[in-house]
Amino acid sequence: MSIRIRRVYEPPEPQDGVRLLVDRLWPRGVSKDAARVDEWPKALTPSTELRRWYHAGEGSYEEFARRYEAELAVPEAAELLEHVRELAGKGPVTLVTAAKTPDESHAAVLARLLG
């Protein structure tokens, strides 16, 4: 199973495989053609409230990750997680995000849960 994380601002590469946008909002300054996103599973993204809480600096990354994992336990998100696992079983999957530090973002939490 191959799951990787890349910033949406980086040009797509052939080894990306299936590209999933894992942000709730479309990234600024990137056209849909340039992003080359195959799927946009919004139910896998952090809620607006959690995203705002984290970006306001009100909590640690560890607390954010714990709260985000709780959000991913709901049935709709759990089904999408299974879908992504199935995709990754067939070939590479790239989680695409606009996060400035992908290793400390929701994309890293998703990659860990999927791996």
Short mmCIF file of C-alpha atoms in Angstrom, two decimals:
data_model
loop_
_atom_site.label_atom_id
_atom_site.label_comp_id
_atom_site.label_asym_id
_atom_site.label_seq_id
_atom_site.Cartn_x
_atom_site.Cartn_y
_atom_site.Cartn_z
CA MET A 1 0.00 0.00 0.00
CA SER A 2 1.47 3.31 -1.07
CA ILE A 3 0.10 6.50 0.49
CA ARG A 4 2.01 9.74 0.10
CA ILE A 5 1.35 13.38 0.87
CA ARG A 6 2.10 16.26 -1.47
CA ARG A 7 1.27 19.92 -1.58
CA VAL A 8 -1.27 20.85 -4.24
CA TYR A 9 1.09 23.62 -5.39
CA GLU A 10 3.67 21.04 -6.53
CA PRO A 11 3.23 19.82 -10.11
CA PRO A 12 1.63 16.37 -10.42
CA GLU A 13 3.97 13.45 -11.06
CA PRO A 14 3.22 10.14 -12.79
CA GLN A 15 4.02 8.21 -9.59
CA ASP A 16 1.24 10.10 -7.72
CA GLY A 17 -1.32 7.55 -8.85
CA VAL A 18 -4.80 8.54 -7.66
CA ARG A 19 -4.74 12.12 -6.35
CA LEU A 20 -7.18 12.95 -3.55
CA LEU A 21 -7.71 16.52 -2.39
CA VAL A 22 -8.05 16.24 1.38
CA ASP A 23 -8.85 19.91 2.13
CA ARG A 24 -12.39 21.14 2.76
CA LEU A 25 -11.79 24.33 0.75
CA TRP A 26 -10.40 24.50 -2.76
CA PRO A 27 -6.79 25.80 -2.59
CA ARG A 28 -6.26 29.39 -3.61
CA GLY A 29 -4.58 30.13 -6.89
CA VAL A 30 -4.75 26.57 -8.26
CA SER A 31 -6.94 25.71 -11.21
CA LYS A 32 -8.70 22.37 -11.36
CA ASP A 33 -6.67 21.48 -14.45
CA ALA A 34 -3.37 22.25 -12.71
CA ALA A 35 -4.33 20.35 -9.54
CA ARG A 36 -5.27 17.19 -11.47
CA VAL A 37 -7.36 15.89 -8.58
CA ASP A 38 -9.13 12.58 -9.16
CA GLU A 39 -11.39 12.72 -6.09
CA TRP A 40 -12.33 15.29 -3.45
CA PRO A 41 -13.74 13.35 -0.47
CA LYS A 42 -14.91 16.25 1.69
CA ALA A 43 -16.20 13.92 4.42
CA LEU A 44 -12.55 13.00 5.13
CA THR A 45 -11.60 16.60 5.84
CA PRO A 46 -11.58 18.18 9.31
CA SER A 47 -14.75 20.01 10.23
CA THR A 48 -14.77 23.77 9.85
CA GLU A 49 -14.90 24.14 13.63
CA LEU A 50 -11.88 21.88 14.19
CA ARG A 51 -9.92 23.54 11.40
CA ARG A 52 -10.58 27.01 12.82
CA TRP A 53 -9.74 25.87 16.35
CA TYR A 54 -6.39 24.45 15.23
CA HIS A 55 -5.44 27.41 13.03
CA ALA A 56 -6.26 29.82 15.85
CA GLY A 57 -3.46 28.20 17.83
CA GLU A 58 -5.76 27.10 20.65
CA GLY A 59 -4.35 23.59 20.94
CA SER A 60 -1.48 21.28 20.15
CA TYR A 61 -1.09 19.16 17.06
CA GLU A 62 -1.54 16.06 19.20
CA GLU A 63 -4.91 17.32 20.46
CA PHE A 64 -5.92 18.28 16.92
CA ALA A 65 -5.01 14.77 15.71
CA ARG A 66 -7.04 13.17 18.52
CA ARG A 67 -10.11 15.30 17.73
CA TYR A 68 -9.75 14.70 14.01
CA GLU A 69 -9.52 10.93 14.51
CA ALA A 70 -12.78 11.13 16.47
CA GLU A 71 -14.40 12.93 13.53
CA LEU A 72 -13.16 10.21 11.18
CA ALA A 73 -14.92 7.54 13.25
CA VAL A 74 -18.37 8.59 12.00
CA PRO A 75 -19.86 6.14 9.43
CA GLU A 76 -19.58 8.37 6.34
CA ALA A 77 -15.89 9.09 6.98
CA ALA A 78 -15.17 5.47 7.92
CA GLU A 79 -16.64 4.33 4.59
CA LEU A 80 -14.46 6.81 2.71
CA LEU A 81 -11.38 5.65 4.62
CA GLU A 82 -12.13 2.11 3.49
CA HIS A 83 -12.57 3.35 -0.09
CA VAL A 84 -9.13 5.00 0.00
CA ARG A 85 -7.60 1.81 1.45
CA GLU A 86 -9.08 -0.10 -1.48
CA LEU A 87 -7.63 2.42 -3.94
CA ALA A 88 -4.23 2.14 -2.26
CA GLY A 89 -4.43 -1.63 -2.55
CA LYS A 90 -4.60 -1.23 -6.33
CA GLY A 91 -1.83 1.37 -6.72
CA PRO A 92 -0.32 4.55 -5.33
CA VAL A 93 -2.54 7.18 -3.70
CA THR A 94 -1.44 10.74 -3.07
CA LEU A 95 -3.16 12.90 -0.47
CA VAL A 96 -3.02 16.42 -1.85
CA THR A 97 -3.24 19.40 0.49
CA ALA A 98 -2.56 23.13 0.59
CA ALA A 99 -1.19 22.85 4.14
CA LYS A 100 2.15 24.64 4.53
CA THR A 101 3.48 21.88 6.78
CA PRO A 102 1.90 18.65 5.53
CA ASP A 103 3.74 16.56 8.13
CA GLU A 104 1.85 18.38 10.88
CA SER A 105 -1.53 18.54 9.22
CA HIS A 106 -4.69 16.51 8.85
CA ALA A 107 -3.11 14.84 5.80
CA ALA A 108 -0.47 13.25 8.05
CA VAL A 109 -3.21 11.95 10.37
CA LEU A 110 -5.04 10.47 7.39
CA ALA A 111 -1.88 8.86 6.02
CA ARG A 112 -1.15 7.29 9.40
CA LEU A 113 -4.70 5.92 9.71
CA LEU A 114 -4.62 4.55 6.18
CA GLY A 115 -1.19 2.93 6.53
#
